Coordinates of N, CA and C and ligand atoms in Angstrom, one line a residue:
M257 N 0.9 -1.2 0.0 CA 0.0 0.0 0.0 C 0.9 1.2 0.0
T258 N 0.6 2.2 -0.8 CA 1.3 3.5 -0.9 C 0.5 4.6 -0.3
A259 N 1.2 5.6 0.3 CA 0.4 6.7 0.9 C -0.4 7.4 -0.2
S260 N -1.6 7.7 0.1 CA -2.4 8.4 -0.9 C -3.1 9.6 -0.2
P261 N -3.7 10.5 -1.0 CA -4.3 11.7 -0.4 C -5.3 11.3 0.7
T262 N -5.9 10.1 0.6 CA -6.9 9.8 1.6 C -6.3 9.1 2.8
S263 N -4.9 8.8 2.8 CA -4.3 8.2 4.0 C -4.5 9.1 5.2
P264 N -4.4 8.5 6.4 CA -4.5 9.4 7.6 C -3.4 10.4 7.6
Q265 N -3.6 11.6 8.2 CA -2.7 12.7 8.2 C -1.5 12.4 9.1
I266 N -0.3 12.7 8.7 CA 0.9 12.7 9.5 C 1.7 13.9 9.2
L267 N 2.7 14.2 9.9 CA 3.5 15.4 9.7 C 4.1 15.4 8.2
D268 N 4.1 16.5 7.6 CA 4.6 16.6 6.2 C 6.1 16.0 6.2
L269 N 6.8 16.3 7.2 CA 8.2 15.9 7.3 C 8.3 14.3 7.2
L270 N 7.3 13.7 7.8 CA 7.3 12.2 7.8 C 6.8 11.7 6.5
R271 N 5.7 12.4 6.0 CA 5.1 11.9 4.7 C 6.1 12.1 3.5
E272 N 6.9 13.2 3.6 CA 7.8 13.5 2.4 C 9.1 12.8 2.6
R273 N 9.5 12.3 3.7 CA 10.7 11.6 3.9 C 10.8 10.4 3.0
R274 N 12.0 10.2 2.4 CA 12.2 9.0 1.7 C 13.7 8.8 1.6
S275 N 14.2 7.7 1.2 CA 15.6 7.4 1.2 C 16.2 7.7 -0.2
P276 N 16.8 8.9 -0.4 CA 17.3 9.2 -1.8 C 18.5 8.3 -2.1
S277 N 18.7 8.1 -3.4 CA 19.8 7.3 -3.9 C 20.8 8.1 -4.8
V278 N 20.4 9.3 -5.1 CA 21.2 10.2 -5.9 C 21.5 11.5 -5.1
F279 N 22.8 11.5 -4.6 CA 23.2 12.7 -3.8 C 24.1 13.6 -4.6
D280 N 24.0 14.9 -4.3 CA 24.8 15.9 -5.0 C 26.3 15.6 -4.6
P281 N 27.1 15.3 -5.5 CA 28.5 14.9 -5.2 C 29.4 16.0 -4.9
T282 N 28.9 17.3 -5.0 CA 29.7 18.4 -4.7 C 29.3 19.1 -3.3
Y283 N 28.2 18.6 -2.8 CA 27.7 19.3 -1.6 C 28.4 18.9 -0.3
E284 N 28.9 19.9 0.4 CA 29.6 19.6 1.7 C 28.7 19.9 2.9
L285 N 28.7 19.0 3.8 CA 27.9 19.3 5.1 C 28.8 20.2 6.0
S286 N 28.2 21.2 6.5 CA 28.9 22.1 7.4 C 29.0 21.4 8.8
D287 N 29.9 21.9 9.6 CA 30.0 21.4 11.0 C 28.7 21.7 11.7
E288 N 28.1 22.8 11.5 CA 26.8 23.1 12.1 C 25.7 22.1 11.8
Q289 N 25.7 21.8 10.5 CA 24.6 20.8 10.1 C 24.9 19.4 10.8
L290 N 26.2 19.0 10.8 CA 26.5 17.7 11.4 C 26.1 17.8 12.9
A291 N 26.5 18.9 13.5 CA 26.2 19.0 15.0 C 24.7 19.0 15.2
S292 N 23.9 19.5 14.4 CA 22.4 19.5 14.6 C 21.9 18.1 14.5
L293 N 22.5 17.3 13.5 CA 22.0 15.9 13.4 C 22.4 15.1 14.6
L294 N 23.6 15.3 15.1 CA 24.0 14.6 16.3 C 23.3 15.0 17.5
E295 N 23.0 16.3 17.6 CA 22.2 16.8 18.7 C 20.8 16.2 18.8
A296 N 20.2 16.0 17.6 CA 18.9 15.4 17.6 C 18.9 14.0 18.1
A297 N 20.0 13.3 17.7 CA 20.2 11.9 18.2 C 20.4 11.9 19.7
R298 N 21.2 12.9 20.2 CA 21.6 13.0 21.6 C 20.4 13.1 22.5
W299 N 19.3 13.8 22.0 CA 18.2 14.1 22.9 C 17.1 13.0 22.8
S300 N 17.4 11.9 22.1 CA 16.5 10.8 22.0 C 16.4 10.1 23.4
P301 N 15.2 9.5 23.6 CA 15.0 8.8 24.9 C 15.8 7.4 24.8
S302 N 16.1 6.8 25.9 CA 16.8 5.5 25.9 C 16.5 4.8 27.2
N303 N 16.6 3.5 27.2 CA 16.3 2.7 28.4 C 17.3 3.1 29.5
G304 N 16.8 3.5 30.6 CA 17.7 3.9 31.7 C 18.6 5.1 31.4
N305 N 18.2 5.8 30.4 CA 19.0 6.9 29.9 C 20.5 6.5 29.6
A306 N 20.6 5.2 29.1 CA 22.0 4.7 28.9 C 22.6 5.3 27.7
Q307 N 21.9 5.8 26.8 CA 22.4 6.5 25.5 C 23.5 5.6 24.9
P308 N 23.1 4.4 24.6 CA 24.1 3.4 24.1 C 24.4 3.4 22.6
W309 N 24.6 4.7 22.1 CA 24.8 4.8 20.7 C 26.2 5.6 20.5
A310 N 26.7 5.3 19.3 CA 27.9 6.1 18.9 C 27.9 6.2 17.4
F311 N 28.6 7.2 16.9 CA 28.6 7.4 15.5 C 30.0 7.8 15.0
V312 N 30.5 7.0 14.1 CA 31.8 7.4 13.5 C 31.5 8.2 12.2
V313 N 31.9 9.5 12.2 CA 31.5 10.3 11.1 C 32.6 10.3 10.0
A314 N 32.2 9.8 8.8 CA 33.1 9.7 7.7 C 32.7 10.7 6.6
R315 N 33.5 11.7 6.4 CA 33.1 12.8 5.4 C 33.8 12.5 4.1
R316 N 33.0 12.7 3.0 CA 33.5 12.4 1.7 C 34.9 13.0 1.5
G317 N 35.9 12.1 1.1 CA 37.2 12.6 0.9 C 38.2 12.4 2.0
D318 N 37.7 12.1 3.2 CA 38.6 11.9 4.3 C 39.0 10.4 4.5
A319 N 39.9 10.1 5.4 CA 40.4 8.7 5.5 C 39.3 7.7 5.9
A320 N 38.5 8.2 6.9 CA 37.4 7.3 7.4 C 36.4 6.9 6.3
H321 N 36.2 7.9 5.4 CA 35.3 7.7 4.2 C 35.9 6.7 3.2
E322 N 37.2 6.8 3.0 CA 37.9 5.9 2.1 C 37.7 4.5 2.6
V323 N 37.9 4.3 3.9 CA 37.8 2.9 4.5 C 36.3 2.4 4.3
L324 N 35.4 3.3 4.6 CA 34.0 3.0 4.5 C 33.6 2.5 3.0
V325 N 34.1 3.3 2.1 CA 33.8 3.0 0.7 C 34.3 1.6 0.3
G326 N 35.5 1.3 0.8 CA 36.1 0.0 0.6 C 35.3 -1.2 1.2
S327 N 34.4 -0.9 2.1 CA 33.7 -2.0 2.8 C 32.3 -2.2 2.3
L328 N 31.9 -1.3 1.3 CA 30.5 -1.4 0.9 C 30.2 -2.6 0.1
S329 N 28.9 -3.1 0.2 CA 28.5 -4.2 -0.6 C 28.3 -3.7 -2.0
R330 N 28.2 -4.7 -3.0 CA 28.2 -4.3 -4.4 C 26.9 -3.3 -4.6
G331 N 25.8 -3.7 -4.0 CA 24.6 -3.0 -4.2 C 24.6 -1.5 -3.7
N332 N 25.5 -1.3 -2.7 CA 25.6 0.0 -2.1 C 26.8 0.8 -2.6
S333 N 27.7 0.2 -3.4 CA 28.9 0.9 -3.8 C 28.7 2.0 -4.8
G334 N 27.6 2.0 -5.5 CA 27.4 3.0 -6.5 C 26.8 4.3 -5.9
W335 N 25.8 4.2 -5.0 CA 25.1 5.3 -4.6 C 25.6 6.0 -3.3
V336 N 26.3 5.2 -2.4 CA 26.7 5.8 -1.1 C 27.9 6.7 -1.3
P337 N 28.9 6.5 -2.1 CA 30.1 7.3 -2.1 C 29.8 8.8 -2.4
P338 N 28.9 9.2 -3.3 CA 28.7 10.6 -3.5 C 28.1 11.4 -2.4
A339 N 27.5 10.7 -1.4 CA 26.8 11.4 -0.3 C 27.9 12.2 0.5
S340 N 27.5 13.3 1.1 CA 28.4 14.2 1.7 C 29.1 13.5 2.9
A341 N 28.4 12.7 3.6 CA 29.0 12.0 4.8 C 28.3 10.7 5.0
V342 N 28.9 9.8 5.7 CA 28.3 8.6 6.2 C 28.6 8.6 7.7
L343 N 27.5 8.4 8.5 CA 27.6 8.2 9.9 C 27.5 6.7 10.1
V344 N 28.6 6.1 10.6 CA 28.5 4.7 10.9 C 28.1 4.5 12.3
T345 N 27.0 3.7 12.5 CA 26.4 3.7 13.9 C 26.9 2.5 14.6
A346 N 27.0 2.6 16.0 CA 27.3 1.5 16.8 C 26.4 1.5 18.1
A347 N 26.1 0.3 18.6 CA 25.4 0.2 19.8 C 26.2 -0.5 20.9
R348 N 26.1 0.0 22.1 CA 26.9 -0.7 23.2 C 26.1 -1.9 23.6
T349 N 26.5 -3.0 23.1 CA 25.7 -4.3 23.3 C 26.1 -5.1 24.5
T350 N 27.3 -4.8 25.1 CA 27.7 -5.6 26.2 C 28.3 -4.7 27.3
P351 N 27.4 -4.0 28.0 CA 27.9 -3.2 29.1 C 28.3 -4.1 30.3
E352 N 29.4 -3.7 31.0 CA 29.9 -4.6 32.1 C 28.8 -4.8 33.2
R353 N 28.1 -3.7 33.6 CA 27.1 -3.8 34.6 C 25.7 -3.7 33.8
K354 N 24.7 -4.0 34.5 CA 23.3 -3.9 34.0 C 23.2 -4.5 32.6
P355 N 23.4 -5.8 32.5 CA 23.3 -6.4 31.1 C 22.0 -6.3 30.5
A356 N 20.9 -6.0 31.2 CA 19.6 -5.9 30.6 C 19.6 -4.7 29.7
L357 N 20.4 -3.7 30.0 CA 20.4 -2.5 29.1 C 20.9 -2.9 27.7
A358 N 21.7 -3.9 27.6 CA 22.3 -4.3 26.3 C 21.1 -4.8 25.4
D359 N 20.1 -5.4 26.0 CA 19.0 -5.9 25.2 C 18.3 -4.8 24.4
Y360 N 18.4 -3.6 25.0 CA 17.7 -2.4 24.4 C 18.6 -1.5 23.6
A361 N 19.9 -1.9 23.5 CA 20.8 -1.0 22.9 C 20.5 -0.7 21.4
R362 N 20.1 -1.8 20.7 CA 19.8 -1.5 19.3 C 18.5 -0.8 19.1
Y363 N 17.6 -1.1 20.0 CA 16.3 -0.3 20.0 C 16.6 1.2 20.2
D364 N 17.4 1.5 21.2 CA 17.7 2.9 21.5 C 18.5 3.5 20.4
L365 N 19.4 2.8 19.8 CA 20.1 3.4 18.7 C 19.2 3.7 17.5
G366 N 18.3 2.8 17.3 CA 17.3 3.0 16.1 C 16.5 4.2 16.4
Q367 N 16.1 4.4 17.6 CA 15.3 5.6 17.9 C 16.1 6.9 17.8
A368 N 17.3 6.8 18.2 CA 18.2 8.0 18.1 C 18.3 8.3 16.6
V369 N 18.5 7.3 15.8 CA 18.6 7.5 14.3 C 17.3 8.1 13.7
A370 N 16.2 7.6 14.2 CA 14.9 8.1 13.7 C 14.8 9.6 14.0
H371 N 15.3 10.0 15.2 CA 15.2 11.5 15.5 C 16.2 12.2 14.6
L372 N 17.3 11.7 14.3 CA 18.3 12.3 13.4 C 17.7 12.4 12.0
C373 N 16.9 11.4 11.6 CA 16.3 11.5 10.2 C 15.3 12.6 10.1
V374 N 14.5 12.7 11.2 CA 13.5 13.8 11.1 C 14.2 15.2 11.2
Q375 N 15.2 15.3 12.0 CA 16.0 16.6 12.0 C 16.6 16.8 10.6
A376 N 17.1 15.8 10.0 CA 17.7 16.0 8.6 C 16.7 16.5 7.6
A377 N 15.5 15.8 7.7 CA 14.4 16.2 6.8 C 14.0 17.7 7.0
S378 N 14.0 18.1 8.3 CA 13.6 19.5 8.5 C 14.6 20.5 8.0
M379 N 15.9 20.0 7.7 CA 17.0 20.8 7.2 C 17.1 20.7 5.7
G380 N 16.2 19.9 5.1 CA 16.3 19.7 3.6 C 17.4 18.7 3.2
L381 N 17.9 18.0 4.2 CA 18.9 17.0 3.8 C 18.3 15.6 3.6
G382 N 18.9 14.8 2.8 CA 18.5 13.5 2.5 C 19.3 12.5 3.4
V383 N 18.6 11.5 3.8 CA 19.2 10.4 4.6 C 18.9 9.1 4.0
H384 N 19.8 8.2 3.8 CA 19.5 6.9 3.4 C 20.4 5.9 4.2
Q385 N 19.7 5.1 5.0 CA 20.4 4.2 5.9 C 20.8 2.9 5.1
F386 N 21.8 2.2 5.6 CA 22.2 1.0 4.9 C 22.9 0.0 5.8
G387 N 22.7 -1.3 5.5 CA 23.3 -2.3 6.3 C 24.3 -3.1 5.5
G388 N 24.3 -2.9 4.2 CA 25.1 -3.7 3.3 C 26.6 -3.2 3.2
F389 N 27.4 -3.6 4.2 CA 28.8 -3.4 4.2 C 29.5 -4.4 5.1
D390 N 30.8 -4.4 5.0 CA 31.5 -5.4 5.8 C 31.7 -4.9 7.3
H391 N 30.8 -5.3 8.2 CA 30.8 -4.7 9.5 C 32.1 -5.0 10.2
E392 N 32.6 -6.2 10.1 CA 33.8 -6.6 10.8 C 35.0 -5.9 10.3
A393 N 35.1 -5.7 9.0 CA 36.3 -4.9 8.5 C 36.2 -3.5 9.0
L394 N 35.1 -2.9 9.1 CA 35.0 -1.5 9.5 C 35.2 -1.4 11.0
A395 N 34.7 -2.4 11.8 CA 35.0 -2.4 13.2 C 36.5 -2.4 13.5
A396 N 37.2 -3.2 12.7 CA 38.6 -3.3 12.9 C 39.3 -2.0 12.5
A397 N 38.9 -1.5 11.3 CA 39.6 -0.3 10.8 C 39.3 0.9 11.7
Y398 N 38.1 1.0 12.3 CA 37.8 2.1 13.2 C 38.1 1.8 14.7
E399 N 38.7 0.7 14.9 CA 39.1 0.3 16.3 C 38.0 0.4 17.3
V400 N 36.9 -0.2 16.9 CA 35.7 -0.2 17.7 C 35.9 -1.2 18.9
P401 N 35.7 -0.8 20.1 CA 35.9 -1.7 21.3 C 34.9 -2.9 21.2
D402 N 35.3 -4.0 21.9 CA 34.5 -5.2 21.8 C 33.1 -5.1 22.3
E403 N 32.9 -4.2 23.3 CA 31.5 -4.1 23.8 C 30.6 -3.3 23.0
W404 N 31.1 -2.8 21.8 CA 30.2 -2.1 20.9 C 30.1 -2.9 19.6
S405 N 28.9 -2.8 19.0 CA 28.6 -3.5 17.7 C 28.3 -2.5 16.7
I406 N 28.9 -2.6 15.6 CA 28.5 -1.7 14.4 C 27.2 -2.2 13.9
V407 N 26.3 -1.3 13.6 CA 24.9 -1.7 13.2 C 24.6 -1.2 11.8
S408 N 24.9 0.0 11.5 CA 24.4 0.5 10.2 C 25.2 1.7 9.7
G409 N 25.0 2.1 8.5 CA 25.5 3.3 7.9 C 24.4 4.2 7.6
I410 N 24.7 5.5 7.8 CA 23.7 6.6 7.4 C 24.3 7.5 6.4
A411 N 23.9 7.4 5.2 CA 24.4 8.3 4.2 C 23.6 9.6 4.3
V412 N 24.3 10.7 4.3 CA 23.6 12.0 4.5 C 24.1 13.0 3.4
G413 N 23.2 13.7 2.8 CA 23.7 14.7 1.8 C 22.5 15.5 1.3
R414 N 22.8 16.2 0.2 CA 21.7 16.9 -0.5 C 21.2 16.0 -1.6
P415 N 19.9 15.7 -1.6 CA 19.3 15.0 -2.7 C 19.5 15.8 -4.0
W416 N 20.0 15.2 -5.0 CA 20.4 15.9 -6.2 C 19.2 16.0 -7.2
P417 N 18.7 17.2 -7.4 CA 17.5 17.4 -8.2 C 17.8 16.8 -9.7
V418 N 16.8 16.2 -10.3 CA 17.0 15.6 -11.6 C 17.6 16.6 -12.6
R419 N 17.1 17.9 -12.6 CA 17.5 18.9 -13.6 C 19.0 19.2 -13.5
E420 N 19.6 19.0 -12.3 CA 21.0 19.4 -12.1 C 21.9 18.2 -12.3
R421 N 21.4 17.0 -12.5 CA 22.3 15.8 -12.5 C 23.1 15.7 -13.7
S422 N 24.3 15.2 -13.6 CA 25.1 14.7 -14.7 C 25.9 13.6 -14.3
G423 N 26.1 12.6 -15.2 CA 27.0 11.5 -15.0 C 26.5 10.5 -14.0
V424 N 25.2 10.5 -13.7 CA 24.6 9.5 -12.8 C 24.4 8.2 -13.5
D425 N 24.9 7.2 -12.9 CA 24.7 5.8 -13.4 C 23.1 5.5 -13.5
P426 N 22.7 5.1 -14.7 CA 21.2 4.9 -14.9 C 20.6 3.9 -13.8
S427 N 21.4 2.9 -13.4 CA 20.8 2.0 -12.5 C 20.6 2.6 -11.1
T428 N 21.5 3.6 -10.8 CA 21.3 4.4 -9.5 C 20.1 5.3 -9.6
A429 N 20.0 6.0 -10.7 CA 18.9 6.9 -10.9 C 17.5 6.1 -10.9
E430 N 17.6 4.9 -11.4 CA 16.3 4.1 -11.5 C 15.8 3.7 -10.1
R431 N 16.8 3.6 -9.2 CA 16.4 3.2 -7.8 C 15.3 4.1 -7.2
E432 N 15.4 5.4 -7.6 CA 14.5 6.4 -7.0 C 13.1 6.3 -7.6
L433 N 13.0 5.7 -8.8 CA 11.7 5.6 -9.5 C 10.9 4.4 -9.0
R434 N 11.5 3.6 -8.2 CA 10.7 2.4 -7.8 C 9.6 2.8 -6.9
E435 N 8.5 2.1 -7.1 CA 7.3 2.4 -6.3 C 7.6 2.0 -4.8
R436 N 7.1 2.8 -3.9 CA 7.3 2.5 -2.4 C 6.1 1.9 -1.9
H437 N 6.2 0.9 -1.1 CA 5.1 0.1 -0.6 C 5.2 0.1 1.0
R438 N 4.0 0.0 1.6 CA 3.9 -0.3 3.0 C 2.9 -1.3 3.3
K439 N 3.0 -2.0 4.4 CA 2.0 -3.0 4.8 C 0.7 -2.2 5.2
P440 N -0.4 -2.8 5.0 CA -1.6 -2.2 5.5 C -1.7 -2.4 7.1
F441 N -2.5 -1.5 7.7 CA -2.6 -1.6 9.2 C -3.0 -3.0 9.7
S442 N -3.8 -3.7 8.9 CA -4.3 -5.0 9.3 C -3.2 -6.0 9.5
E443 N -2.0 -5.7 9.0 CA -0.9 -6.7 9.2 C 0.0 -6.3 10.4
F444 N -0.2 -5.1 11.0 CA 0.7 -4.8 12.1 C 0.0 -4.1 13.3
A445 N -1.2 -3.7 13.1 CA -1.9 -3.0 14.2 C -3.1 -3.9 14.6
F446 N -3.0 -4.4 15.9 CA -4.0 -5.5 16.3 C -4.8 -5.0 17.5
G447 N -6.0 -5.5 17.5 CA -6.9 -5.3 18.7 C -7.3 -6.6 19.2
S448 N -7.7 -6.7 20.4 CA -8.2 -7.9 21.2 C -7.1 -9.0 21.3
R449 N -6.4 -9.3 20.3 CA -5.3 -10.3 20.4 C -4.4 -10.1 19.2
F450 N -3.2 -10.7 19.3 CA -2.2 -10.5 18.2 C -2.7 -11.2 17.0
G451 N -2.7 -10.5 15.9 CA -3.2 -11.0 14.6 C -4.6 -10.6 14.3
E452 N -5.3 -10.1 15.2 CA -6.7 -9.6 15.0 C -6.6 -8.2 14.6
P453 N -7.0 -7.9 13.3 CA -6.9 -6.5 12.9 C -7.6 -5.5 13.8
L454 N -7.0 -4.4 14.1 CA -7.7 -3.4 14.9 C -8.8 -2.7 14.1
P455 N -10.0 -2.7 14.6 CA -11.0 -2.0 13.8 C -10.8 -0.5 13.9
L456 N -10.5 0.2 12.8 CA -10.1 1.6 12.9 C -10.7 2.3 11.7
H457 N -12.0 2.4 11.8 CA -12.7 3.1 10.7 C -12.4 4.5 10.6
P458 N -12.2 5.1 9.4 CA -12.5 4.5 8.1 C -11.2 4.0 7.4
H459 N -10.1 3.8 8.2 CA -8.9 3.5 7.6 C -8.5 2.0 7.5
D460 N -9.4 1.1 8.0 CA -9.1 -0.3 7.8 C -9.7 -0.8 6.5
Ligands
FMN180 C1 18.6 -0.7 9.1 C2 18.4 -0.4 7.6 C3 19.2 -1.0 6.7 C4 19.1 -0.7 5.3 N1 20.0 -1.3 4.4 C5 19.9 -0.8 3.1 C6 21.0 -1.2 2.2 O1 21.9 -2.0 2.5 N2 20.9 -0.8 0.9 C7 19.9 0.1 0.5 O2 19.9 0.5 -0.7 N3 18.9 0.5 1.4 C8 18.9 0.1 2.6 N4 18.0 0.5 3.5 C9 16.9 1.5 3.1 C10 15.6 0.8 3.0 O3 15.6 -0.1 1.9 C11 14.5 1.8 2.8 O4 14.4 2.6 4.0 C12 13.1 1.1 2.6 O5 13.1 0.5 1.3 C13 12.0 2.1 2.6 O6 12.2 3.2 1.7 P1 12.1 4.7 2.2 O7 13.1 4.9 3.3 O8 12.4 5.5 1.0 O9 10.7 4.9 2.7 C14 18.1 0.2 4.9 C15 17.3 0.8 5.9 C16 17.4 0.5 7.2 C17 16.6 1.2 8.2

């Protein structure tokens, strides 16, 4: 199911958010922009206020970015490198004390990233998360401590308007034309018991 004009109302920022695959290869993120994204993540809630997230920031052209590019899966190696920066995320999955917090570490990281995504959208930036890279190689290269797990990459940059593009690989450009789908409420919103669709007129 795709969002339509009759879908329930949500914030424009959320409705218009999508994962761009064509980034402006000349656009540089300022320190202020990066700080705003990290600040949005910082103020996210977390279990026990553990804040079990970390981000390695790789900016296009620097050494951390070069390592990142070398770790990308084939499917991600075309569209990720032109983005202005990639934030490589990590969750603290084995704290020495309070092991229960570790169970929520990926949950908390995901929520912090969601906040970051909304902040980015409000700033006109595009964000495209990805899991397709060699996590172990990157953990070694970035000297990530054992109690932390690398989870994802977040490509950030300026979505490149079609009228300005040149030299974009057709298969990369085609990715953005694919239809976007979502499950209907009946598959994930339940009433009375799990699996029983929630009666939610007029949207069911
Ligand atoms: C944890 C995570 C991992 C993802 N991994 C990849 C990936 O490796 N390659 C890719 O092109 N997109 C990846 N995506 C993007 C999703 O495919 C995308 O969010 C989904 O298709 C919905 O599209 P939308 O974000 O435009 O709504 C990933 C997203 C998340 C949240």
